[in-house]
Short mmCIF file of C-alpha atoms and ligand atoms in Angstrom, two decimals:
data_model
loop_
_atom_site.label_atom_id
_atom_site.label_comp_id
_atom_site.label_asym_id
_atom_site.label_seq_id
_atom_site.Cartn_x
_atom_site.Cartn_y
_atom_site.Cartn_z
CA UNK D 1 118.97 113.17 117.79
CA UNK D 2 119.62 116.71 117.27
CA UNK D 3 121.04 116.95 120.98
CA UNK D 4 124.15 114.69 119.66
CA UNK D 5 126.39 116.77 118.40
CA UNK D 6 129.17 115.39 117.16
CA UNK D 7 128.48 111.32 116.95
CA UNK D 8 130.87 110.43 120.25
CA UNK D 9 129.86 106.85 121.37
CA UNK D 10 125.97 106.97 120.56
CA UNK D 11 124.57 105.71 117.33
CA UNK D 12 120.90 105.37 116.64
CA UNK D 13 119.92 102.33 113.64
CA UNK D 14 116.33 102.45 112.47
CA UNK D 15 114.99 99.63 110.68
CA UNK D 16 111.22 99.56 108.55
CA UNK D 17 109.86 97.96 106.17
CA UNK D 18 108.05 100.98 104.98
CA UNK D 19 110.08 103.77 104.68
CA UNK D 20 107.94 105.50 102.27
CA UNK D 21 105.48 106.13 105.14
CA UNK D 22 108.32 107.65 107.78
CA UNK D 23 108.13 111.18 108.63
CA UNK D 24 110.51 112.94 105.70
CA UNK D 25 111.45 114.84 108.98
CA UNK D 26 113.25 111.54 110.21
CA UNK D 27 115.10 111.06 107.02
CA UNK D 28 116.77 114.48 106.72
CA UNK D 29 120.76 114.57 106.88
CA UNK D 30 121.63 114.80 110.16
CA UNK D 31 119.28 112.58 111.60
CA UNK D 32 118.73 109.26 109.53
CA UNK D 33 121.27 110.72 107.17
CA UNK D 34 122.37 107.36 105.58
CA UNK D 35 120.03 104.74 104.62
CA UNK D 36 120.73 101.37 103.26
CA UNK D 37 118.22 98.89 101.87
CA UNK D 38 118.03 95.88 102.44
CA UNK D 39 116.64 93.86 99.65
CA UNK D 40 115.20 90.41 98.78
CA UNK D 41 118.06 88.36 98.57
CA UNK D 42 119.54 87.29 95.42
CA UNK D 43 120.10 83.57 94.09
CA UNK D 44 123.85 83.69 95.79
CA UNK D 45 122.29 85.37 98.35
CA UNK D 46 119.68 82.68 98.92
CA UNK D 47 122.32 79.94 98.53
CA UNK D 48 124.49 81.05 101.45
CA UNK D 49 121.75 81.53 103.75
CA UNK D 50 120.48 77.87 103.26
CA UNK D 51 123.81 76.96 103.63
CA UNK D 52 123.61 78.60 106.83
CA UNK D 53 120.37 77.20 108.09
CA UNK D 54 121.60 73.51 107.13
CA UNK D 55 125.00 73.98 108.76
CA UNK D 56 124.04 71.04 111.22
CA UNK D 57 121.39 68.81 109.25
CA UNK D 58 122.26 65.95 108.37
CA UNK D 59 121.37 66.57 104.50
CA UNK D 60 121.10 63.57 101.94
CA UNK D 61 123.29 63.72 98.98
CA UNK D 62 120.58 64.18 96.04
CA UNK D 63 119.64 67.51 97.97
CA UNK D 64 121.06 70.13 96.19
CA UNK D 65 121.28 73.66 97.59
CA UNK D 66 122.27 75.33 94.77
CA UNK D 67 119.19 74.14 92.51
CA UNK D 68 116.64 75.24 95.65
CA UNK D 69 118.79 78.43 95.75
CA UNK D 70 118.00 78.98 91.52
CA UNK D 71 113.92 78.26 92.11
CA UNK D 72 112.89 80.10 96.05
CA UNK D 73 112.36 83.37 93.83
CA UNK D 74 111.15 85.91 96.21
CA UNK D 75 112.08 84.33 99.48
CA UNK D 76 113.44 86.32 101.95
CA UNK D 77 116.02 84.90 104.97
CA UNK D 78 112.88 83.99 107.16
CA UNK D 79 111.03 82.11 104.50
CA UNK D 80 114.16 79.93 104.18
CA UNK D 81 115.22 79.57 107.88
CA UNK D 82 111.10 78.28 107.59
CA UNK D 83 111.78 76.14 104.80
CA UNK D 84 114.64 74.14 106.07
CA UNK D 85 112.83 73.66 109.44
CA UNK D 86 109.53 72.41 107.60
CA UNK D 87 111.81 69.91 105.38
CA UNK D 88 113.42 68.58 108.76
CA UNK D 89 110.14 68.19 111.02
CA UNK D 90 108.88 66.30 107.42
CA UNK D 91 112.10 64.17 107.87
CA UNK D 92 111.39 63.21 112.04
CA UNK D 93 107.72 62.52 111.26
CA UNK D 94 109.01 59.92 108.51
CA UNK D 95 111.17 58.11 111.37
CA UNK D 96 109.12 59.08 114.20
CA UNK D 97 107.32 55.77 114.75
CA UNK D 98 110.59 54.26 115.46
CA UNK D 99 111.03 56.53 117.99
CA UNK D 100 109.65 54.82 120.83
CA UNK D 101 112.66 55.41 123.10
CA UNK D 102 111.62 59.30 123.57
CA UNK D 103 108.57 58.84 125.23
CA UNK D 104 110.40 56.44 127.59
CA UNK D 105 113.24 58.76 128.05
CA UNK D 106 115.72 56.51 126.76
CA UNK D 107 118.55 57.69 124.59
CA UNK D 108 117.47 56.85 121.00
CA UNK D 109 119.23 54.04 119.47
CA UNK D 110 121.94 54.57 117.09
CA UNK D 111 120.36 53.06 113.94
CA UNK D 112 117.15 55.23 114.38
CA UNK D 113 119.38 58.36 115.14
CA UNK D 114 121.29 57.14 111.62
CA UNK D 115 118.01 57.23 109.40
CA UNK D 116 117.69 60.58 110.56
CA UNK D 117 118.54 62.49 106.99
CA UNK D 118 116.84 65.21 105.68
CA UNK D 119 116.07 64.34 101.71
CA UNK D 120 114.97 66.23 98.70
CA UNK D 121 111.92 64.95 99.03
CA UNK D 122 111.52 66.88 102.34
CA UNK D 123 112.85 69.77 101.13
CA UNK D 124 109.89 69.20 97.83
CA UNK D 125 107.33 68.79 100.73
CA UNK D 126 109.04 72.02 102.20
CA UNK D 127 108.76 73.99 99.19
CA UNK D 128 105.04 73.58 99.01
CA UNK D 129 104.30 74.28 103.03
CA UNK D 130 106.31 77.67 102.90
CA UNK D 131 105.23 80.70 100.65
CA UNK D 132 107.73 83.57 99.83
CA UNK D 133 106.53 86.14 101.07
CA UNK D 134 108.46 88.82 99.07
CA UNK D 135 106.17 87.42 96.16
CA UNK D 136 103.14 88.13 98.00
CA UNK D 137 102.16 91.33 95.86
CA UNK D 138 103.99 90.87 92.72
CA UNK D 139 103.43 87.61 91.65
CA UNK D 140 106.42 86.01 89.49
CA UNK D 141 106.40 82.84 87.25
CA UNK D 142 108.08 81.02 85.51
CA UNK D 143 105.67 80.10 82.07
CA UNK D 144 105.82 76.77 81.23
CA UNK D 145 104.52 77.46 77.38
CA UNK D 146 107.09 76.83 75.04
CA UNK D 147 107.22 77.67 71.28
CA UNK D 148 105.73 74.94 69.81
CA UNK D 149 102.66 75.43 72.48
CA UNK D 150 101.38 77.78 70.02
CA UNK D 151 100.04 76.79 66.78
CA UNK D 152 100.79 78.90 63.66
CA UNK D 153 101.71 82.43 64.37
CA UNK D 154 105.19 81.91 63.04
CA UNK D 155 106.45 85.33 61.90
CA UNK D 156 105.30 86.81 64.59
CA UNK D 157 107.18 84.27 66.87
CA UNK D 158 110.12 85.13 64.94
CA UNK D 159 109.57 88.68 65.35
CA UNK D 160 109.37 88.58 69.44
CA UNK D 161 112.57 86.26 68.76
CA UNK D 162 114.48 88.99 67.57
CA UNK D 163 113.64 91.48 69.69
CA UNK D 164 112.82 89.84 73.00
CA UNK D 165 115.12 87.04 73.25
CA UNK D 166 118.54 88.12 71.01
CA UNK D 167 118.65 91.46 73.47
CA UNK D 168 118.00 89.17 76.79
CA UNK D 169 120.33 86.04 75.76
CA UNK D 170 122.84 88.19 73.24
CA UNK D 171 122.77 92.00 74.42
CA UNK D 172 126.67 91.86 73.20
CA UNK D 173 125.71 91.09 69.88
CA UNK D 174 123.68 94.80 70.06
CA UNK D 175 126.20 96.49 71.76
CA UNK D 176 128.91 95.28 69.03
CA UNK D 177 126.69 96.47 65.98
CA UNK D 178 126.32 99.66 68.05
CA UNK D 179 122.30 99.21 68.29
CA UNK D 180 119.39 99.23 71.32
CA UNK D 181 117.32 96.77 71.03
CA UNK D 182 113.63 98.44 71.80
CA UNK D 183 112.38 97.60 75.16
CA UNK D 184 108.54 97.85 74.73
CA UNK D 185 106.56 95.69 72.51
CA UNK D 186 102.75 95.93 71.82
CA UNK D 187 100.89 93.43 71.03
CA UNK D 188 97.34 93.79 69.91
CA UNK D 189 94.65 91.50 68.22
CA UNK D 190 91.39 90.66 68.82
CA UNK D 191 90.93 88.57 72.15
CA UNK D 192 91.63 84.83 72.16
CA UNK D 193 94.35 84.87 69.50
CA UNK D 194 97.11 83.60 71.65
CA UNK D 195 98.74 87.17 72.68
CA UNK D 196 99.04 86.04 76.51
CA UNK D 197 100.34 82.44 75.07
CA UNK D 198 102.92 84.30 72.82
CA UNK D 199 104.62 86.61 75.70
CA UNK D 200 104.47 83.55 78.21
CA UNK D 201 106.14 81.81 75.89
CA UNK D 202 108.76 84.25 74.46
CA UNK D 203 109.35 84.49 78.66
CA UNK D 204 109.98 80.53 78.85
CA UNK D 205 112.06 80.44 75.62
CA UNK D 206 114.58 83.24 76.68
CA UNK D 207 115.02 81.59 80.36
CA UNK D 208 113.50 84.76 82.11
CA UNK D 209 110.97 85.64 84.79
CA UNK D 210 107.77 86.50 84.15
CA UNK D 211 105.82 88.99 86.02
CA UNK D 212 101.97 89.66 84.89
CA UNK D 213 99.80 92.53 85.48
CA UNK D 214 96.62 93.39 84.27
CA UNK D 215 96.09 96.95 83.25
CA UNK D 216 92.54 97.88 85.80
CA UNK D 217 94.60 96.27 88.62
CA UNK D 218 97.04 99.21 88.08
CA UNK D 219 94.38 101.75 88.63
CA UNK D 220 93.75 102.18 92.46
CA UNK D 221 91.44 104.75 94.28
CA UNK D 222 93.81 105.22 96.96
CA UNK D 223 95.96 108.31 96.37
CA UNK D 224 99.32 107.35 95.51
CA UNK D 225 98.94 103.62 95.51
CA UNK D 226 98.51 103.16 91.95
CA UNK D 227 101.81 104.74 91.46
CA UNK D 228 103.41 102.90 93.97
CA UNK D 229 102.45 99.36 92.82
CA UNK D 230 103.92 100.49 88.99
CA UNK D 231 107.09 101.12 90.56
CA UNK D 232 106.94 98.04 93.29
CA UNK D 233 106.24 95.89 89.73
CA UNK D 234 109.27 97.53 88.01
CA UNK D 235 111.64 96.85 91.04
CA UNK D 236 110.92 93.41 91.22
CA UNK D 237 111.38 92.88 87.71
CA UNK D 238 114.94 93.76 88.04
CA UNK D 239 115.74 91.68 91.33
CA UNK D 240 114.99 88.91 89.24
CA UNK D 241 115.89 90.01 85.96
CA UNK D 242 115.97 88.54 83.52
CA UNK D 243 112.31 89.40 83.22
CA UNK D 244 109.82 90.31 81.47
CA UNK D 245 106.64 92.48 82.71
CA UNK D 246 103.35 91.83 80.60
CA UNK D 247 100.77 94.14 80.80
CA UNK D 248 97.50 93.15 79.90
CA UNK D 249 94.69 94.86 79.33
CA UNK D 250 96.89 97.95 78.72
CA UNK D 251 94.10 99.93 77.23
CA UNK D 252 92.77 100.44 80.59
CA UNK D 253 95.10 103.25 81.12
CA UNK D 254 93.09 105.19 78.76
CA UNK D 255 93.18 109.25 79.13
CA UNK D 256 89.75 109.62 80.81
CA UNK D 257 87.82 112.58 78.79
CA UNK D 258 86.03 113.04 82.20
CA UNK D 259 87.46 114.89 84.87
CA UNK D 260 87.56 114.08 88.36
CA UNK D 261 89.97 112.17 90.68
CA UNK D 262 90.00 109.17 88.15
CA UNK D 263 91.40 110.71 85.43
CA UNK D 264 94.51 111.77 87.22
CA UNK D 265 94.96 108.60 88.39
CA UNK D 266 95.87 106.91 84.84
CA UNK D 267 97.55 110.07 84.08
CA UNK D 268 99.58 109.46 86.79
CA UNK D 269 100.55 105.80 86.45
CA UNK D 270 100.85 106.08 82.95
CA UNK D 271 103.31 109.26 83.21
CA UNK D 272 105.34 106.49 86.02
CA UNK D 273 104.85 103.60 83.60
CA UNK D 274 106.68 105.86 81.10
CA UNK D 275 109.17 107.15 84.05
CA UNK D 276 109.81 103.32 84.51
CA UNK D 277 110.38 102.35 80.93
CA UNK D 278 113.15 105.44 80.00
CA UNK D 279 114.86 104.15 83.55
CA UNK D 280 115.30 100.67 81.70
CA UNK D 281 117.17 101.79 78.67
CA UNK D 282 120.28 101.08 79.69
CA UNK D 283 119.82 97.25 81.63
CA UNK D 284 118.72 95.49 78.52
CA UNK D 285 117.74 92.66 80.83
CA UNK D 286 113.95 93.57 81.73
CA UNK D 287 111.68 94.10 78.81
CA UNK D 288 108.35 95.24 78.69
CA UNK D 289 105.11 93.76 77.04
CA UNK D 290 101.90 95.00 76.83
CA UNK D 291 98.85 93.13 75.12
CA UNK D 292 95.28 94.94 73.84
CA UNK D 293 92.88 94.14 72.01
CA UNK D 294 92.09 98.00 71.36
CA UNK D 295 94.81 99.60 69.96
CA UNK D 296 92.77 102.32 68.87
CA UNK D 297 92.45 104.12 72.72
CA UNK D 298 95.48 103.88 73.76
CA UNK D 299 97.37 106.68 75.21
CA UNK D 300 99.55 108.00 72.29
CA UNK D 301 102.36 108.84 74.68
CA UNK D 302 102.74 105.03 74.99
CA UNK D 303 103.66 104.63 71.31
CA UNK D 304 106.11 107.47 71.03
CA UNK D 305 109.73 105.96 70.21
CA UNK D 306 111.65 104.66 73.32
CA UNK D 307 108.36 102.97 74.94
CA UNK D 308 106.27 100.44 72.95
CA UNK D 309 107.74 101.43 69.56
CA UNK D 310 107.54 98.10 68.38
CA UNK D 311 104.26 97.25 67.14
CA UNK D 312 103.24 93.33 66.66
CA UNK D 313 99.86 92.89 64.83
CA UNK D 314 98.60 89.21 66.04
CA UNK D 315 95.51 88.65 63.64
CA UNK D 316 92.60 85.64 63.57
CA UNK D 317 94.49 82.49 62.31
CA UNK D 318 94.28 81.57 58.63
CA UNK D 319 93.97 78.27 57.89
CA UNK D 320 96.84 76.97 57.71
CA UNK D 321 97.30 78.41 61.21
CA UNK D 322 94.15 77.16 62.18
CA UNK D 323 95.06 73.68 61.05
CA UNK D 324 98.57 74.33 63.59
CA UNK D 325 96.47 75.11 66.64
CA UNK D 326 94.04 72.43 65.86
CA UNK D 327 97.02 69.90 66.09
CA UNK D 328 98.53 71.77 69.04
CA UNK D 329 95.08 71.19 71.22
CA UNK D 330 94.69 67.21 70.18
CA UNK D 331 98.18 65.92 71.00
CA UNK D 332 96.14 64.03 73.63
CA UNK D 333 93.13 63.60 72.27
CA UNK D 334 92.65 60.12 70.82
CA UNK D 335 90.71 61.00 67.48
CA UNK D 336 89.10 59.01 64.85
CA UNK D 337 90.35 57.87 61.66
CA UNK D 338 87.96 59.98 59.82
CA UNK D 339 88.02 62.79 61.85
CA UNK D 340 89.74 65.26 58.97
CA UNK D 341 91.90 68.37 61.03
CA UNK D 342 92.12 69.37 57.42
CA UNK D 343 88.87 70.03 56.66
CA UNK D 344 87.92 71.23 60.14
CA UNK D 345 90.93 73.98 59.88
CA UNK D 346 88.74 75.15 56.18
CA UNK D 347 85.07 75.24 58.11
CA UNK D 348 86.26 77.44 60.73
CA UNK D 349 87.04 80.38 59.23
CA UNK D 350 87.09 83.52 61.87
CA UNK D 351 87.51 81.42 64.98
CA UNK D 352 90.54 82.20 67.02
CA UNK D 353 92.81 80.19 68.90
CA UNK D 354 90.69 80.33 71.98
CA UNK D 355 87.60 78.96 70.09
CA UNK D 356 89.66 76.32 68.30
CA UNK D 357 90.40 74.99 71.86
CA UNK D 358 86.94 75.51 72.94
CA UNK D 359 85.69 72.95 70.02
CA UNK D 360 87.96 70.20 70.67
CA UNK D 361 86.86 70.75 74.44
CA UNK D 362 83.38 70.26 73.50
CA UNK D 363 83.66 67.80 70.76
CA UNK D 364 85.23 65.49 73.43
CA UNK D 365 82.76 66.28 75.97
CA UNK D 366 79.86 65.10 73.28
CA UNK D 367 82.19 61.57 72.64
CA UNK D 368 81.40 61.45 76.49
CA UNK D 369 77.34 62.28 76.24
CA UNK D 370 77.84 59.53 73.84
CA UNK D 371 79.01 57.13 76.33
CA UNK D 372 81.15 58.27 79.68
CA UNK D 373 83.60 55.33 78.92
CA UNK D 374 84.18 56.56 75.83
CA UNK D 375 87.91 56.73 75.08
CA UNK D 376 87.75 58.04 71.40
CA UNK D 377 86.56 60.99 69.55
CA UNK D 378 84.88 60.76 66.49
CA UNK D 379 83.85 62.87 63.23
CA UNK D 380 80.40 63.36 64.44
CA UNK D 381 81.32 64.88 67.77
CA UNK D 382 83.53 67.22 65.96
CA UNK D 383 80.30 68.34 63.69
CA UNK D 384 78.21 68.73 66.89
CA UNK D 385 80.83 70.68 68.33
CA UNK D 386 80.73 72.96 65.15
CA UNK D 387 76.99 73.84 65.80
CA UNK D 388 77.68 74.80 69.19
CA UNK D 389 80.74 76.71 69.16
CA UNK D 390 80.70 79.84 66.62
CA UNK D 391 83.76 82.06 65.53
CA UNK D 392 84.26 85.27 67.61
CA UNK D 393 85.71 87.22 65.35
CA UNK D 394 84.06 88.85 62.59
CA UNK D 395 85.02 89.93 59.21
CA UNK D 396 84.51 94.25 60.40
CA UNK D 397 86.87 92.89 63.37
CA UNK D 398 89.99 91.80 60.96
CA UNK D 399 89.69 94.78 59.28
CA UNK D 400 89.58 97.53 62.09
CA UNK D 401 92.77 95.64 63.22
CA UNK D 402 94.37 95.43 59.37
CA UNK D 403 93.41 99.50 59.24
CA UNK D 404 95.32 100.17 62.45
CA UNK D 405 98.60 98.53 61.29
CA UNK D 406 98.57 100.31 57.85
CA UNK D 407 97.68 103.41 59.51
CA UNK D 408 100.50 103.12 62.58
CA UNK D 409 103.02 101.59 59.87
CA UNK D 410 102.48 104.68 57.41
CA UNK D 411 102.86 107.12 60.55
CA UNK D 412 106.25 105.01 61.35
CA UNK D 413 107.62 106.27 57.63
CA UNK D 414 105.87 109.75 57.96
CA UNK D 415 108.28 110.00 61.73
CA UNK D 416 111.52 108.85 59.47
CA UNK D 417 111.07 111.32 57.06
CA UNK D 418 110.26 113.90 59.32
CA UNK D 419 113.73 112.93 61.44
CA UNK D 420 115.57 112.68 58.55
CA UNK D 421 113.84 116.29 56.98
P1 ADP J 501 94.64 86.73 74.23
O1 ADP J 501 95.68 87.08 75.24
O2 ADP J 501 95.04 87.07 72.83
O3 ADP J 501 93.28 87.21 74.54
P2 ADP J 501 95.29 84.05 75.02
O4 ADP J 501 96.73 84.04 74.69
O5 ADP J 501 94.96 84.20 76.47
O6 ADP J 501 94.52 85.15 74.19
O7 ADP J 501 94.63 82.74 74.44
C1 ADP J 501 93.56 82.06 75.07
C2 ADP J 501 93.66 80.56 74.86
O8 ADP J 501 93.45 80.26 73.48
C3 ADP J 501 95.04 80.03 75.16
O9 ADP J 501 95.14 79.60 76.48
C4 ADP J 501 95.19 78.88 74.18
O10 ADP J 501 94.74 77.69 74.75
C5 ADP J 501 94.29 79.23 73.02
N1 ADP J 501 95.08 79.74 71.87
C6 ADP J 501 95.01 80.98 71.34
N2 ADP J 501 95.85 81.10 70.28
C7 ADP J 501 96.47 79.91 70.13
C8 ADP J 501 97.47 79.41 69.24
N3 ADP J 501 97.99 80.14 68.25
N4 ADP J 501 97.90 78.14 69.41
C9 ADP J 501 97.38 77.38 70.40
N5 ADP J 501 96.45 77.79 71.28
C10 ADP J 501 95.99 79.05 71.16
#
């Protein structure tokens, strides 16, 4: 390439899917000096190219491109062109046994030739044959728990109101009052109090995508990869934004006191992670969530302001919560007369939302020791079940989480004054 001097007649086009791995030698100006990505396809995107690859099916009226368009997240051209295909061979084998003309060689007869119509129903079959592959690493959902999922809990569902779904639905209302609207929240508790339910639903409620990553998956031994995947996760989250990226297990990113390769490693993805996050200041349409259940280890350069600044405390249930999730997990559950939700939402002080679920699971499974017809579930399974299932959170538990919100709340004042000082 360096023999063409001036660019005459000859141009040279590259094309990878990995141009991270390329030679930086190939990519210097004067060589590959202009480089243009080509990226998952958007929803309009996806919506012309069906419209391409249906051009000359003979498409049923309740098939609707534009609603396949809105749900093949993460499917690149090919995985359509493969859709539409699958959805039409599911059409011929539907008419296919009327087909008998082929084998003789005769010209199929109009009225089998007429029932030939790809349906949604083909394109449904379709959509479960025919993986995206641009999904394949980063997986994204759509969460299908809404508010009232979740039992109790209610300021804190107000409080990821305000700041996750007002500054994804309404960022004009922030920009008119002159505001940002924080774009990392923390939320910590002990385990099995609903803080996976709360950001799924928070996703659900505020109509964006949801992309989930648990904090050890983030840590990789291979040299770079770790990195990589933070900012392939980040990426994604804003071809499809809106979206939110949850973080579990964020305490895994831990500063390692020992040294070795493994310690740079979180030092590494966490200094991306944070990289990541001040990149997203300005979009307002991906927000970040991280869940823990040890709040005390994390990295403090995660908490400074402009990363997870806002804080959300999700504690055991009190009763009266307790009595909410109990309802929430017997909607279907036919129950006895005297079975008292009441008084079952009193006994079971220090269980969490997980356990809750885990009794009603296990008082119905001793209704069906009982008898396997049985199709009710009484008082006495519900006492059985409270034998066998004990609360997981303890008393020293609720506090160590109480001391670590007074404590982060009182340094929150101690930064103000210190800004304002
Ligand atoms: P965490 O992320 O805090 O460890 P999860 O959100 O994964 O806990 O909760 C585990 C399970 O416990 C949920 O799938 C749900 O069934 C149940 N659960 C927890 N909290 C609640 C709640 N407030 N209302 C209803 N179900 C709950």
């Amino acid at each position: 390439m360096d023999g063409l001097k001036s660019r005459g007649k000859v141009i040279v086009i590259g094309a990878t899917n990995i141009p991270n791995s390329l030679d930086p030698a190939l990519r210097r100006p004067g060589r590959f000096d202009r480089e243009i990505e080509l990226g998952v396809p958007s929803k309009q995107g996806r919506m012309e190219i069906l419209q391409i690859h249906t051009r000359g099916m003979p498409l049923a009226k309740d098939v609707e491109l534009d609603k396949i368009a809105e749900i093949t997240y993460g499917y690149v051209g090919a995985d359509l062109n493969a859709l539409c295909k699958e959805g039409a061979m599911h059409a011929l084998r539907r008419v296919l046994p009327d087909m008998e003309a082929m084998r003789e060689d005769k010209p199929i007869p109009q009225d089998v030739l007429k029932k030939l119509i790809v349906n949604k129903e083909d394109f449904e079959y379709a959509l479960k044959m025919v993986e995206p592959s641009a999904m394949r690493e980063v997986l994204i959902e759509i969460p299908k728990v809404k508010w009232d999922d979740i039992g109790g809990l209610e300021s804190i569902k107000q409080e990821l109101k305000e700041v996750v779904e007002w500054p994804l639905k309404r960022p004009e209302s922030f920009t008119k009052l002159g505001i940002r609207p924080p774009v990392g929240v923390l939320i910590y508790g002990p385990p099995g109090c609903g803080k996976t339910l709360l950001a799924k639903a928070v996703a659900n409620e505020s109509g964006a995508n949801f992309i989930s990553v648990k904090g050890p998956e983030l840590l990789s031994m291979w040299v770079g990869e770790s990195e990589h995947h933070v900012r392939d996760v980040f990426r994604r989250a804003k071809q499809v934004a809106p979206c939110i990226i949850f973080f579990d297990e964020i305490d895994a990113l831990v500063p390692r006191r020992s040294y070795g390769s493994e310690s740079n490693v979180t030092e590494r993805v966490v200094s991306q992670l944070l990289a990541e996050i001040s990149g997203l200041e300005d979009l307002h349409d991906v927000v970040v969530i991280a869940a823990t259940n040890r709040p005390d280890i994390i990295d403090p350069a995660l908490l400074r302001p402009g990363r997870f600044d806002r804080q959300v405390l999700v504690p055991t249930p009190q009763e009266k919560s307790r009595y909410e999730i109990l309802k929430v997990h017997t909607v279907n559950v036919p129950l006895t007369k005297d079975v008292d939700l009441k008084k079952l939402a009193q006994d079971t002080e220090g269980y969490s939302g997980a356990d809750l679920e885990a009794l009603v699971r296990e008082a119905a499974i001793n209704a069906m020791r009982r008898n396997l017809d049985a199709d009710i579930v009484t008082n006495r399974d519900f006492a059985a079940a409270l034998k066998y299932v004990k609360p997981s959170v303890t008393e020293d538990m609720n506090a160590f989480y109480e001391s670590i919100m007074k404590k982060r709340k009182a340094q929150k004042i101690e930064e103000e004054v210190s800004y304002t000082g």
